[in-house]
Each structure stands twice: as structure tokens, then as C-alpha cells.
């Protein structure tokens, strides 16, 4: 079938001659190569959409320089263009194949209309055919773009991994670090050193802790072991009678002596010095608050002893800032740190305990007192320091809303945590400043082995934007593409029956209808243009008398018939209303 078979016909005219028609049998003769290429391109676009969504699913947004949605948009545009190209080629082939099988003029017109007008295809009704269905399905490919766009979305996901942080936190303090003790290794200090003063200032200003931990890219949770405070607390409730009982004296009627200048809120700090009887420096804090327990008014007294120890700090590092979390161990005071050991605590750290006692006293030491005024015949009160105002119930005189002990212990934890970071940074600084003149000074700041930079394994949670592929939308898009491809590619089936490359050019179709002005040897539009391209024609009113055309200016009075058609310009005139 692929060998060329030229067919000839013989027309009987004044001079006998043989004219070959433009038709050659064989599938390769009129193969619509571009339509086939567009078909395979459409398939490749469908496969590409699957690949893009499959590969991008679960990947980080930052890993794609061009987001998948851009690729999907290009794929949808390419699919739409290729399927319409296939449709345009198939419409020509389907029209000429119908004409070759024999049909009616009405059917030929509808075949053309279904390819030219979507409205005609939709309203085809019982006359619907493969051409109208292919046009409708090719148009539905427009929804592939929105479907593919919806198939790829961005979501924020948490990704947890174990990472190592570089930790710069001290496990011991240098000699006399924190307070000036006049050379005596004692907690009784003269003043705070500038380094610890900076720590206290940053604490009161709530300055974020932005040093000490490096290597976290998201949120890191872990536990770091460093210098801290070990607390030992005991509480007791002392019943108190608040009933107002007056007594008569020479000075008049007075309330009982117990009600004269009665202290109902107090925070005091004392210390146990460093000596052989007390081998470890201790700060004692006593809180006294008026409370209501079991329908009885009591004075709740809590006594805590604070000393240095190695503790475990639950920490969270987020965006370069470190914060302490409440310890999840069995700690009745709900402090930040949990006790680990005191084996490495030496007398070198005594000055810090004194400095901590001074800092805590300045932050919390206060009292509140009440008395009965004979003048006003009512209770009056006064406070020393601001702290009582944060804990007392403003609606009653003396009652507290909460006990300040927990806040004091947490303050001691955080101050010491900040101090441990600061001490480590000071050690590192003086290590770089060592000179022969600073050798003696440097020995106080020589980092011991337990203080050198160490690593800490923590759980890191990264909040990452990732691509999520919704394959339901992909499947819907693929179904539309597959149905469109089946319908449109079916229109090019049987191209080998035509024997030549065809088009729906009006020149070519008019020639096929044997229009006089287009009578030539060629059949295709391109060949006809080459053969008759210089022939002048005009569309308009062509008149004839007894079947013979007359010139446009002929005013013959005989019976003239007119029709609109293409003809030689000399035979055509502008149409006139009758």
C-alpha cells in the first residue's frame, strides 16, 4: 500500500487529453505528522504533571527554585495548545473523509459547523457525532489548569530531628566571681561585681538570652547540666485570731497587744557564713503571708535554704533565644531546675552566693504591717517595698492571692543560669587576653575541664513549608485529558484514505465543488494557489442571460438572472437591492 499508485482519468474535450489527478494511495503519503507529534506531546504533558506532583510531594518549598505550580501551569497551557492543534488537524481529515464516503450537503455543513462552533457542537442533539464530541472534550481541557493548580498546595509541617548544640555554660565559678568580698572567701560581700550587676540588670529588663547555645535552626528542647541553685524548703501554718477584742486601760479602749503593728506579709533574707560548721555557703529566705486554710486564718511561714549545686535546666532554644522551662521533675516548688549534684562546688564560688543573696534581697525583700487606729476606729496598713502589692488581695487587708516563694526560687534559678553563661563568656575572654602581666589574674579565670565548650544533644523541631500533592485533583485532570485525547485523536483516524494533504481552505473546497474560476489540475489549497494565485477574482453580483454571463456594464434589456458568486472582475458588479 505504501507504493505510489497514480490514477488517471480521461476527459473528452475538443482535443483528447489525459489529466492526472492529485491523489496517491498509501498511509505515508498524507500522514499528519504534526498532529501525531502534538498527540505525543499531549501525552508527555500528562505524564509530566504526574512526575511533578509525585516528586514535589513532601519536599521543602525552599528546595524548589521554581515552584511546582509554575511547571503545572506551563503543562496545562501546553496540553491545551496541543489538543487543539490535534483537533484542528482532525477536523479537516474528518470533513474530507465524510465527503469521500458520500453524504448530503447538510451533513457536510454540520460536519464543518461542529468543528467551527462550540455552540453548534453543544446543541447538536441527536445529530451529535465524533467531531462535535471531540470539540466539546478539547474545550474541557481548559479545566485541567485549575485542577492541577489545586493539586499542589503548601502546608506548614513540624519536622523533628536530633541535633548537637554547642554549649557555653559554666559548671564552676571563678574565685570571688559575682561579688567583691575584700579577699575573704565569704558570702558577706561589699558590692556586686560589674559582671553580675549586668546579669541582674538583664534579668530585671527581661533581656532575651541570646548567647550560650549555638546550632539550633528551629525550636530545640533539651536539658543542660550547669551551675544552679538547690533549694530545701519547709512550711508551717501558725493559727492566728483576728477577732477584735478590746480591753480597757487608763489610756482608753485598746485592742489586744497582738494587734498592735501586726506584720502580715514579710520576705527576709539571711545567710549562713562559710566555716567549718557550715561547709557550704547558704542563703536563707523566709516568707510569711496571711492565709485562709480550712476556714481558719493562719500565718503561713515558708523557710528555704539556697545553695549552689549542679542542676539540670530544661531549656528551649527558639530563633537564637534561650528560655527556661518549668522542671517536669518531682519538685514541690515548681522551679526551673532539678537538683543533680554538689560534688564540684568549691569555696571559690562562695562570693556568688553572697551576691545572689544581695540581688534577691533587692528584688523581693519587703513587708506589710497593719494596726488598729483609735482615731479612725478602723484598721490601717503600710508596706515596705513594692513586692506586697503584687501578691496581696486588694479587696481585703492582709490576705494574699499567691505565695511569693515559688517566684523567688525561679528568680534564683534564672539569675544563676544567666550568671553561668556570663561566667563562661568571661573565662573565654580572659583566655584570649593572657599576657605575662595577667598570669596571676588569669589563674582565677582558667577554664577547668568541666567548663570547656561541650555539646548537647537536643530535639530540634523545624517548622517548614512543604509541598503537598492532592492526587485526587490529579486523577480528575488525567481523566479529562485522557477522554479528550481519545476523542480528538479519533478524528485523524483514516487519513490514508484521502491520498493527499487536505485543508478546509475555501479555495480548496470551492475547487472540489468544481467552481469555474478555480478549475485547475491541482487539488490542495497550496498547489492551487501556486497554479492560479495570480488569477484575479471578485465576489459580487454576476448576471447572465439564458445561462450566458454578461459583462457588469451590459444594459441588455433581455431577461437577466443574477446570483452572488466569485468570478472574473469584469463580470462582477456591486450587489444592488431589488
Coordinates of C-alpha atoms in Angstrom, one line a residue:
X1 CA 0.0 0.0 0.0
X2 CA 2.9 2.3 0.6
X3 CA 4.0 2.2 -3.1
X4 CA 2.6 5.1 -5.1
X5 CA -0.2 4.3 -7.4
X6 CA -1.1 7.1 -9.8
X7 CA -4.6 7.0 -11.1
X8 CA -5.6 8.7 -14.3
X9 CA -8.9 9.7 -15.8
X10 CA -9.7 10.8 -19.4
X11 CA -11.9 13.8 -20.2
X12 CA -13.5 14.0 -23.6
X13 CA -13.0 17.5 -24.9
X14 CA -12.4 19.2 -28.3
X15 CA -8.8 17.8 -28.2
X16 CA -8.5 14.5 -26.4
X17 CA -6.0 14.6 -23.5
X18 CA -5.2 12.8 -20.2
X19 CA -5.0 14.8 -17.0
X20 CA -3.7 13.1 -13.7
X21 CA -5.5 13.9 -10.5
X22 CA -3.6 14.9 -7.3
X23 CA -4.2 11.6 -5.4
X24 CA -1.7 8.9 -4.2
X25 CA -2.6 5.8 -2.3
X26 CA -0.5 4.9 0.8
X27 CA -0.5 5.7 4.5
X28 CA 2.7 7.7 4.4
X29 CA 1.6 9.9 1.6
X30 CA -0.7 12.2 3.6
X31 CA 0.4 11.3 7.1
X32 CA -0.5 14.2 9.5
X33 CA 2.9 14.2 11.2
X34 CA 2.4 17.4 13.1
X35 CA -0.9 16.1 14.5
X36 CA 0.9 12.9 15.6
X37 CA 3.6 15.0 17.2
X38 CA 1.0 17.1 19.0
X39 CA -0.7 13.9 20.2
X40 CA 2.5 12.5 21.8
X41 CA 3.3 16.0 23.2
X42 CA -0.1 15.9 24.9
X43 CA 0.7 12.5 26.4
X44 CA 4.1 13.9 27.6
X45 CA 2.3 16.8 29.3
X46 CA 0.0 14.4 31.1
X47 CA 3.0 12.3 32.2
X48 CA 4.9 15.4 33.3
X49 CA 2.1 16.5 35.5
X50 CA 2.3 13.2 37.3
X51 CA 6.1 13.4 37.7
X52 CA 6.0 17.0 39.0
X53 CA 3.3 16.3 41.6
X54 CA 4.9 13.0 42.7
X55 CA 8.4 14.4 43.0
X56 CA 7.4 17.6 44.8
X57 CA 5.1 15.9 47.3
X58 CA 6.6 16.4 50.8
X59 CA 9.6 18.4 49.6
X60 CA 10.7 21.7 51.2
X61 CA 9.4 24.8 49.5
X62 CA 12.9 26.3 49.7
X63 CA 14.4 23.4 47.7
X64 CA 12.4 24.4 44.6
X65 CA 13.7 27.5 42.9
X66 CA 10.7 27.4 40.6
X67 CA 7.6 26.1 42.4
X68 CA 5.7 23.1 41.0
X69 CA 2.6 25.3 40.3
X70 CA 4.6 27.2 37.7
X71 CA 5.5 23.9 36.0
X72 CA 1.9 22.7 36.2
X73 CA 0.7 26.0 34.7
X74 CA 3.0 25.5 31.7
X75 CA 2.0 21.9 31.4
X76 CA -1.7 22.8 31.4
X77 CA -1.1 25.5 28.8
X78 CA 0.9 23.1 26.6
X79 CA -1.7 20.4 26.9
X80 CA -4.4 22.8 25.9
X81 CA -2.5 24.1 22.9
X82 CA -1.5 20.6 21.7
X83 CA -5.0 19.1 22.0
X84 CA -6.5 22.0 20.0
X85 CA -3.8 21.5 17.3
X86 CA -4.8 17.8 17.1
X87 CA -8.4 18.9 16.9
X88 CA -7.8 21.4 14.1
X89 CA -6.0 18.7 12.0
X90 CA -8.6 16.1 12.8
X91 CA -11.5 18.3 11.7
X92 CA -10.1 18.7 8.2
X93 CA -9.5 14.9 7.9
X94 CA -12.9 14.0 9.3
X95 CA -14.7 16.5 6.9
X96 CA -13.0 15.2 3.7
X97 CA -13.4 11.5 4.8
X98 CA -17.2 12.1 5.2
X99 CA -17.2 13.7 1.8
X100 CA -15.4 10.8 0.2
X101 CA -17.9 8.3 1.7
X102 CA -20.8 10.1 0.2
X103 CA -23.2 12.2 2.2
X104 CA -25.6 15.1 2.0
X105 CA -24.7 18.7 1.7
X106 CA -26.5 19.3 5.1
X107 CA -24.3 16.7 6.7
X108 CA -21.2 18.3 5.2
X109 CA -22.2 21.7 6.5
X110 CA -22.9 20.3 10.0
X111 CA -19.6 18.5 10.0
X112 CA -17.9 21.9 9.3
X113 CA -20.1 23.7 11.8
X114 CA -19.3 21.2 14.6
X115 CA -15.6 21.9 14.2
X116 CA -16.0 25.6 13.8
X117 CA -18.5 26.4 16.6
X118 CA -18.6 25.1 20.1
X119 CA -22.2 26.2 20.3
X120 CA -23.1 24.1 17.3
X121 CA -21.4 21.1 18.9
X122 CA -23.2 21.5 22.3
X123 CA -26.6 21.9 20.6
X124 CA -26.1 19.1 18.1
X125 CA -28.7 17.0 19.8
X126 CA -29.4 13.7 18.0
X127 CA -27.0 14.7 15.3
X128 CA -24.1 14.6 17.6
X129 CA -21.1 12.8 16.1
X130 CA -17.4 12.2 16.8
X131 CA -16.4 15.7 15.6
X132 CA -18.8 17.6 17.9
X133 CA -17.8 15.3 20.8
X134 CA -14.1 15.9 20.1
X135 CA -14.7 19.7 20.0
X136 CA -16.5 19.6 23.4
X137 CA -13.9 17.4 25.0
X138 CA -11.0 19.5 23.7
X139 CA -12.6 22.6 25.3
X140 CA -12.9 20.8 28.7
X141 CA -9.1 20.6 28.8
X142 CA -9.3 24.2 30.0
X143 CA -10.3 22.9 33.5
X144 CA -7.1 20.9 33.6
X145 CA -5.2 24.1 34.6
X146 CA -7.2 24.8 37.8
X147 CA -7.3 21.1 38.7
X148 CA -3.5 20.9 38.5
X149 CA -3.1 24.1 40.4
X150 CA -5.3 22.8 43.2
X151 CA -3.4 19.6 43.2
X152 CA -0.3 21.3 44.7
X153 CA -0.5 23.2 47.9
X154 CA 1.8 24.5 50.6
X155 CA 1.5 23.4 54.2
X156 CA 3.5 24.1 57.4
X157 CA 4.8 20.9 59.0
X158 CA 6.9 20.1 62.0
X159 CA 10.0 18.1 61.4
X160 CA 11.7 16.6 64.5
X161 CA 15.4 15.6 64.5
X162 CA 18.2 15.2 67.0
X163 CA 21.0 17.8 66.7
X164 CA 24.0 18.8 68.7
X165 CA 24.3 22.3 70.3
X166 CA 27.5 23.9 71.3
X167 CA 27.0 24.9 74.9
X168 CA 28.8 27.7 76.7
X169 CA 27.7 27.4 80.3
X170 CA 30.0 27.1 83.4
X171 CA 29.9 24.3 85.9
X172 CA 32.0 26.3 88.4
X173 CA 32.5 30.0 89.2
X174 CA 35.9 31.7 89.3
X175 CA 37.2 32.8 92.7
X176 CA 35.1 35.7 94.1
X177 CA 33.1 35.9 90.9
X178 CA 29.8 37.8 91.4
X179 CA 30.6 39.9 94.5
X180 CA 33.5 41.8 96.0
X181 CA 34.3 40.1 99.3
X182 CA 37.5 42.0 100.1
X183 CA 39.7 38.9 99.5
X184 CA 37.8 36.8 102.1
X185 CA 36.1 33.7 100.8
X186 CA 32.8 34.6 102.4
X187 CA 29.3 35.3 101.3
X188 CA 29.3 38.7 103.1
X189 CA 30.2 40.9 100.1
X190 CA 30.7 44.5 99.9
X191 CA 29.1 45.1 96.5
X192 CA 28.2 43.3 93.3
X193 CA 30.8 42.9 90.6
X194 CA 30.1 44.6 87.3
X195 CA 29.7 41.2 85.6
X196 CA 27.0 40.1 87.9
X197 CA 25.4 43.5 88.0
X198 CA 25.0 43.2 84.3
X199 CA 23.3 39.8 84.8
X200 CA 20.9 41.2 87.3
X201 CA 20.1 44.2 85.1
X202 CA 19.4 41.9 82.1
X203 CA 17.1 39.8 84.3
X204 CA 15.1 42.7 85.5
X205 CA 14.8 44.1 82.0
X206 CA 13.9 40.6 80.7
X207 CA 16.6 40.8 78.1
X208 CA 16.4 37.6 76.0
X209 CA 19.3 35.1 76.5
X210 CA 20.8 35.1 73.0
X211 CA 24.2 33.6 73.8
X212 CA 25.5 30.3 75.3
X213 CA 23.8 27.9 72.8
X214 CA 24.6 27.6 69.1
X215 CA 23.5 25.2 66.4
X216 CA 19.7 25.3 66.6
X217 CA 17.8 26.1 63.4
X218 CA 14.3 25.7 64.7
X219 CA 12.9 25.0 68.1
X220 CA 15.2 22.9 70.3
X221 CA 14.2 21.3 73.6
X222 CA 16.6 19.7 75.9
X223 CA 18.3 19.6 79.3
X224 CA 21.6 21.3 80.1
X225 CA 23.7 20.5 83.2
X226 CA 25.3 23.5 84.8
X227 CA 25.7 25.6 87.9
X228 CA 22.4 26.3 89.6
X229 CA 20.6 26.5 92.9
X230 CA 19.5 23.7 95.1
X231 CA 16.6 24.6 97.4
X232 CA 15.4 23.0 100.6
X233 CA 12.1 24.3 101.9
X234 CA 9.8 23.7 104.8
X235 CA 6.4 25.3 105.6
X236 CA 4.2 25.7 108.6
X237 CA 0.9 27.3 109.3
X238 CA 0.5 29.3 112.6
X239 CA -3.1 29.9 113.6
X240 CA -3.9 33.5 114.3
X241 CA -7.0 35.0 116.0
X242 CA -8.3 38.0 114.1
X243 CA -11.3 38.6 116.3
X244 CA -11.4 42.2 117.5
X245 CA -11.3 42.1 121.4
X246 CA -11.0 45.4 123.1
X247 CA -9.6 46.0 126.6
X248 CA -10.0 49.0 128.9
X249 CA -6.9 50.8 130.2
X250 CA -6.1 54.2 131.7
X251 CA -5.4 55.3 128.2
X252 CA -8.8 54.3 126.9
X253 CA -10.1 51.3 125.0
X254 CA -7.4 49.5 123.0
X255 CA -7.3 46.3 121.0
X256 CA -5.2 43.4 122.3
X257 CA -1.5 43.9 122.1
X258 CA -1.3 41.2 119.4
X259 CA -3.0 43.6 117.0
X260 CA -0.6 46.4 117.5
X261 CA 1.7 46.7 114.4
X262 CA 0.9 43.2 113.2
X263 CA 3.1 42.0 110.3
X264 CA 1.0 40.0 107.8
X265 CA 3.4 39.8 104.9
X266 CA 7.2 39.6 105.0
X267 CA 10.1 38.4 102.9
X268 CA 13.5 38.2 104.7
X269 CA 16.9 37.0 103.6
X270 CA 19.7 35.8 105.9
X271 CA 22.9 33.8 105.4
X272 CA 25.0 31.1 106.9
X273 CA 28.7 32.0 106.6
X274 CA 31.4 29.8 105.2
X275 CA 33.2 28.0 108.1
X276 CA 33.9 24.5 109.3
X277 CA 30.5 24.1 110.8
X278 CA 28.8 25.3 107.6
X279 CA 31.0 23.9 104.8
X280 CA 28.7 25.3 102.1
X281 CA 27.6 28.9 101.9
X282 CA 23.8 29.1 102.1
X283 CA 21.2 31.9 101.6
X284 CA 18.1 31.5 103.7
X285 CA 14.8 33.1 102.6
X286 CA 11.7 33.3 104.8
X287 CA 8.3 34.3 103.5
X288 CA 5.4 35.0 105.9
X289 CA 1.9 35.5 104.5
X290 CA -1.6 35.7 105.9
X291 CA -3.7 32.8 104.5
X292 CA -7.0 31.2 104.9
X293 CA -6.8 27.4 105.5
X294 CA -9.7 25.1 106.5
X295 CA -11.9 28.1 107.4
X296 CA -9.2 29.3 109.7
X297 CA -6.9 32.3 109.4
X298 CA -3.2 31.3 109.6
X299 CA 0.2 32.9 109.1
X300 CA 1.9 30.6 106.6
X301 CA 5.7 30.7 107.1
X302 CA 8.0 29.1 104.4
X303 CA 11.7 28.7 105.0
X304 CA 14.1 27.8 102.2
X305 CA 17.8 27.3 102.1
X306 CA 19.5 28.1 98.8
X307 CA 22.9 26.7 97.9
X308 CA 25.0 26.2 94.8
X309 CA 24.7 22.8 93.1
X310 CA 25.0 21.2 89.7
X311 CA 21.4 21.1 88.3
X312 CA 19.6 20.2 85.1
X313 CA 17.9 23.1 83.4
X314 CA 15.1 22.3 80.9
X315 CA 15.7 24.7 78.1
X316 CA 14.1 25.8 74.9
X317 CA 16.1 27.5 72.1
X318 CA 14.0 29.3 69.5
X319 CA 15.2 31.7 66.9
X320 CA 18.5 32.1 68.8
X321 CA 16.9 32.9 72.1
X322 CA 17.1 30.5 75.1
X323 CA 14.4 30.3 77.7
X324 CA 14.0 28.1 80.8
X325 CA 11.0 25.8 81.2
X326 CA 9.4 24.7 84.4
X327 CA 11.1 21.4 85.6
X328 CA 9.0 18.4 85.0
X329 CA 10.6 16.5 87.8
X330 CA 9.0 16.0 91.2
X331 CA 9.8 19.4 92.6
X332 CA 7.3 20.8 95.1
X333 CA 8.4 24.4 94.4
X334 CA 7.9 24.0 90.6
X335 CA 11.2 25.7 89.9
X336 CA 13.1 25.8 86.6
X337 CA 16.0 23.4 87.6
X338 CA 16.2 20.0 89.1
X339 CA 19.0 19.0 91.5
X340 CA 21.8 16.8 90.2
X341 CA 24.9 17.0 92.4
X342 CA 27.1 19.3 94.5
X343 CA 30.3 17.4 94.1
X344 CA 32.1 20.1 92.1
X345 CA 31.1 23.0 94.2
X346 CA 34.1 24.6 95.9
X347 CA 34.8 27.5 98.2
X348 CA 35.7 29.6 95.1
X349 CA 32.0 30.0 94.5
X350 CA 31.2 31.4 97.9
X351 CA 31.2 35.0 96.7
X352 CA 28.5 34.2 94.2
X353 CA 26.1 33.0 96.9
X354 CA 26.6 36.3 98.7
X355 CA 26.0 38.2 95.5
X356 CA 22.8 36.2 94.8
X357 CA 21.5 36.9 98.3
X358 CA 22.1 40.7 97.8
X359 CA 20.3 40.5 94.4
X360 CA 17.3 38.6 95.7
X361 CA 17.0 40.8 98.7
X362 CA 16.9 43.9 96.5
X363 CA 14.3 42.3 94.3
X364 CA 12.0 40.7 96.9
X365 CA 12.7 41.8 100.5
X366 CA 9.7 43.6 101.8
X367 CA 7.0 43.7 104.5
X368 CA 3.4 44.8 105.2
X369 CA 2.1 45.8 108.6
X370 CA -1.3 46.7 109.9
X371 CA -2.6 48.3 113.1
X372 CA -5.8 49.5 114.7
X373 CA -6.4 53.2 114.7
X374 CA -8.3 54.5 117.7
X375 CA -8.8 57.8 115.8
X376 CA -10.5 56.3 112.8
X377 CA -11.8 53.2 114.7
X378 CA -10.6 51.0 111.8
X379 CA -7.6 49.0 110.6
X380 CA -4.8 50.8 108.7
X381 CA -1.8 49.3 106.9
X382 CA 1.5 50.2 105.4
X383 CA 4.1 48.4 103.2
X384 CA 7.9 48.5 102.7
X385 CA 8.9 47.7 99.2
X386 CA 6.8 47.0 96.2
X387 CA 6.6 43.2 96.4
X388 CA 3.5 43.0 98.7
X389 CA 1.4 44.9 96.1
X390 CA 2.0 42.0 93.7
X391 CA 0.7 39.3 96.0
X392 CA -1.9 40.8 98.3
X393 CA -5.6 40.7 97.7
X394 CA -6.7 44.3 97.2
X395 CA -10.2 43.6 98.5
X396 CA -9.1 42.5 101.9
X397 CA -6.4 43.7 104.4
X398 CA -3.8 41.0 104.8
X399 CA -5.0 38.1 102.6
X400 CA -2.7 37.0 99.8
X401 CA -3.5 35.9 96.3
X402 CA -0.4 33.8 95.9
X403 CA 2.7 32.8 97.8
X404 CA 5.9 34.5 96.6
X405 CA 8.2 31.6 97.4
X406 CA 7.9 30.0 94.0
X407 CA 8.7 33.2 92.2
X408 CA 11.8 33.7 94.5
X409 CA 13.1 30.3 93.7
X410 CA 12.6 30.7 90.0
X411 CA 14.4 34.0 90.1
X412 CA 17.3 32.4 91.8
X413 CA 17.3 29.7 89.1
X414 CA 17.3 32.1 86.2
X415 CA 19.8 34.5 87.8
X416 CA 22.2 31.6 88.3
X417 CA 21.6 30.3 84.8
X418 CA 22.4 33.7 83.3
X419 CA 25.4 34.0 85.6
X420 CA 26.7 30.6 84.5
X421 CA 26.6 31.7 80.8
X422 CA 28.2 35.1 81.7
X423 CA 31.0 33.4 83.7
X424 CA 31.8 31.1 80.8
X425 CA 32.0 34.0 78.4
X426 CA 34.3 35.9 80.8
X427 CA 36.5 32.8 81.0
X428 CA 36.8 32.7 77.2
X429 CA 37.5 36.4 77.0
X430 CA 40.3 36.4 79.6
X431 CA 41.8 33.3 78.0
X432 CA 42.4 35.4 74.8
X433 CA 43.8 38.3 76.9
X434 CA 46.5 36.3 78.7
X435 CA 49.8 38.2 79.0
X436 CA 52.8 37.8 81.3
X437 CA 51.3 40.7 83.4
X438 CA 48.0 38.9 83.7
X439 CA 49.3 35.4 84.6
X440 CA 48.2 35.7 88.2
X441 CA 44.9 37.1 87.3
X442 CA 44.4 34.6 84.6
X443 CA 44.7 31.7 87.0
X444 CA 41.4 32.7 88.5
X445 CA 39.8 32.6 85.1
X446 CA 41.4 29.4 83.8
X447 CA 38.6 27.3 82.5
X448 CA 38.5 23.9 84.2
X449 CA 37.8 20.9 82.1
X450 CA 34.2 20.7 83.1
X451 CA 33.8 24.3 81.9
X452 CA 35.2 24.0 78.4
X453 CA 32.8 24.1 75.4
X454 CA 30.7 21.0 75.2
X455 CA 28.0 19.6 73.0
X456 CA 24.4 18.9 74.0
X457 CA 22.1 16.6 72.0
X458 CA 18.6 18.1 71.9
X459 CA 15.4 17.5 70.0
X460 CA 15.0 20.0 67.2
X461 CA 11.6 20.9 65.7
X462 CA 11.7 22.7 62.4
X463 CA 8.5 24.5 61.2
X464 CA 8.9 24.0 57.5
X465 CA 6.8 24.8 54.5
X466 CA 6.5 21.8 52.3
X467 CA 4.6 21.0 49.1
X468 CA 1.6 18.7 49.5
X469 CA 0.2 16.9 46.4
X470 CA -3.5 16.2 46.3
X471 CA -3.7 13.3 43.9
X472 CA -7.5 13.4 43.7
X473 CA -7.3 16.5 41.7
X474 CA -4.5 15.0 39.6
X475 CA -6.6 12.0 38.8
X476 CA -9.5 14.2 37.8
X477 CA -7.3 16.1 35.5
X478 CA -5.9 12.9 33.9
X479 CA -9.4 11.6 33.3
X480 CA -10.3 14.8 31.4
X481 CA -7.1 14.7 29.4
X482 CA -7.5 11.0 28.6
X483 CA -11.1 11.4 27.3
X484 CA -10.1 14.5 25.3
X485 CA -7.2 12.7 23.8
X486 CA -9.3 9.7 22.8
X487 CA -12.0 11.8 21.2
X488 CA -9.7 14.2 19.3
X489 CA -7.2 11.7 18.1
X490 CA -10.0 9.6 16.7
X491 CA -10.7 12.4 14.2
X492 CA -7.4 11.9 12.5
X493 CA -8.0 8.2 12.0
X494 CA -8.2 7.1 8.3
X495 CA -6.1 9.9 7.0
X496 CA -4.6 7.4 4.5
X497 CA -7.9 7.2 2.7
X498 CA -7.5 10.8 1.4
X499 CA -4.4 10.2 -0.7
X500 CA -3.3 13.8 -0.2
X501 CA -2.8 16.5 2.4
X502 CA -6.2 18.3 2.9
X503 CA -7.4 21.5 4.4
X504 CA -10.7 23.4 4.8
X505 CA -9.4 26.4 2.8
X506 CA -12.4 27.9 0.8
X507 CA -10.1 27.8 -2.2
X508 CA -9.7 24.0 -1.9
X509 CA -13.3 23.3 -1.1
X510 CA -14.6 25.5 -3.9
X511 CA -12.2 23.8 -6.3
X512 CA -13.6 20.4 -5.1
X513 CA -17.1 21.7 -6.0
X514 CA -15.8 22.5 -9.5
X515 CA -16.1 26.3 -9.3
X516 CA -15.4 27.6 -12.8
X517 CA -12.9 30.2 -11.5
X518 CA -10.9 27.6 -9.7
X519 CA -10.7 24.9 -12.3
X520 CA -7.1 23.6 -12.4
X521 CA -5.1 20.5 -12.3
X522 CA -4.2 20.7 -8.6
X523 CA -6.4 19.8 -5.6
X524 CA -4.7 21.1 -2.5
X525 CA -5.0 24.7 -1.5
X526 CA -1.3 25.3 -1.6
X527 CA -1.0 23.8 -5.1
X528 CA -4.0 25.7 -6.3
X529 CA -2.5 29.0 -5.0
X530 CA 0.7 28.3 -6.9
X531 CA -1.2 27.4 -10.0
X532 CA -3.9 30.0 -10.0
X533 CA -2.6 32.5 -7.5
X534 CA -2.3 35.4 -10.0
X535 CA -5.9 34.9 -11.3
X536 CA -8.0 38.0 -10.5
X537 CA -11.4 37.4 -9.0
X538 CA -14.1 39.3 -7.3
X539 CA -17.1 38.5 -5.2
X540 CA -20.4 40.2 -6.1
X541 CA -23.4 40.1 -8.4
X542 CA -22.9 38.1 -11.6
X543 CA -25.6 38.4 -14.2
X544 CA -26.4 36.1 -17.1
X545 CA -28.9 35.8 -20.0
X546 CA -30.1 32.4 -20.9
X547 CA -27.2 30.9 -18.9
X548 CA -24.6 33.1 -20.5
X549 CA -22.7 35.6 -18.3
X550 CA -22.8 39.2 -19.4
X551 CA -20.4 42.0 -18.6
X552 CA -21.0 44.0 -15.5
X553 CA -21.9 47.1 -17.5
X554 CA -24.1 45.4 -20.0
X555 CA -27.6 47.0 -20.0
X556 CA -29.2 44.5 -22.1
X557 CA -33.0 44.6 -21.8
X558 CA -33.4 40.8 -22.1
X559 CA -34.4 38.6 -19.2
X560 CA -31.4 38.7 -16.8
X561 CA -30.8 36.4 -13.9
X562 CA -28.4 37.4 -11.1
X563 CA -26.5 35.5 -8.3
X564 CA -23.7 36.2 -5.8
X565 CA -20.5 34.4 -6.6
X566 CA -16.8 34.7 -7.3
X567 CA -16.0 35.4 -11.0
X568 CA -13.8 37.5 -13.3
X569 CA -13.9 41.1 -12.1
X570 CA -15.2 42.2 -15.5
X571 CA -18.3 40.1 -14.9
X572 CA -19.0 41.2 -11.3
X573 CA -20.7 44.3 -10.1
X574 CA -21.7 45.5 -6.6
X575 CA -24.9 43.8 -5.4
X576 CA -28.0 46.0 -5.8
X577 CA -31.2 45.7 -3.9
X578 CA -34.2 44.7 -6.0

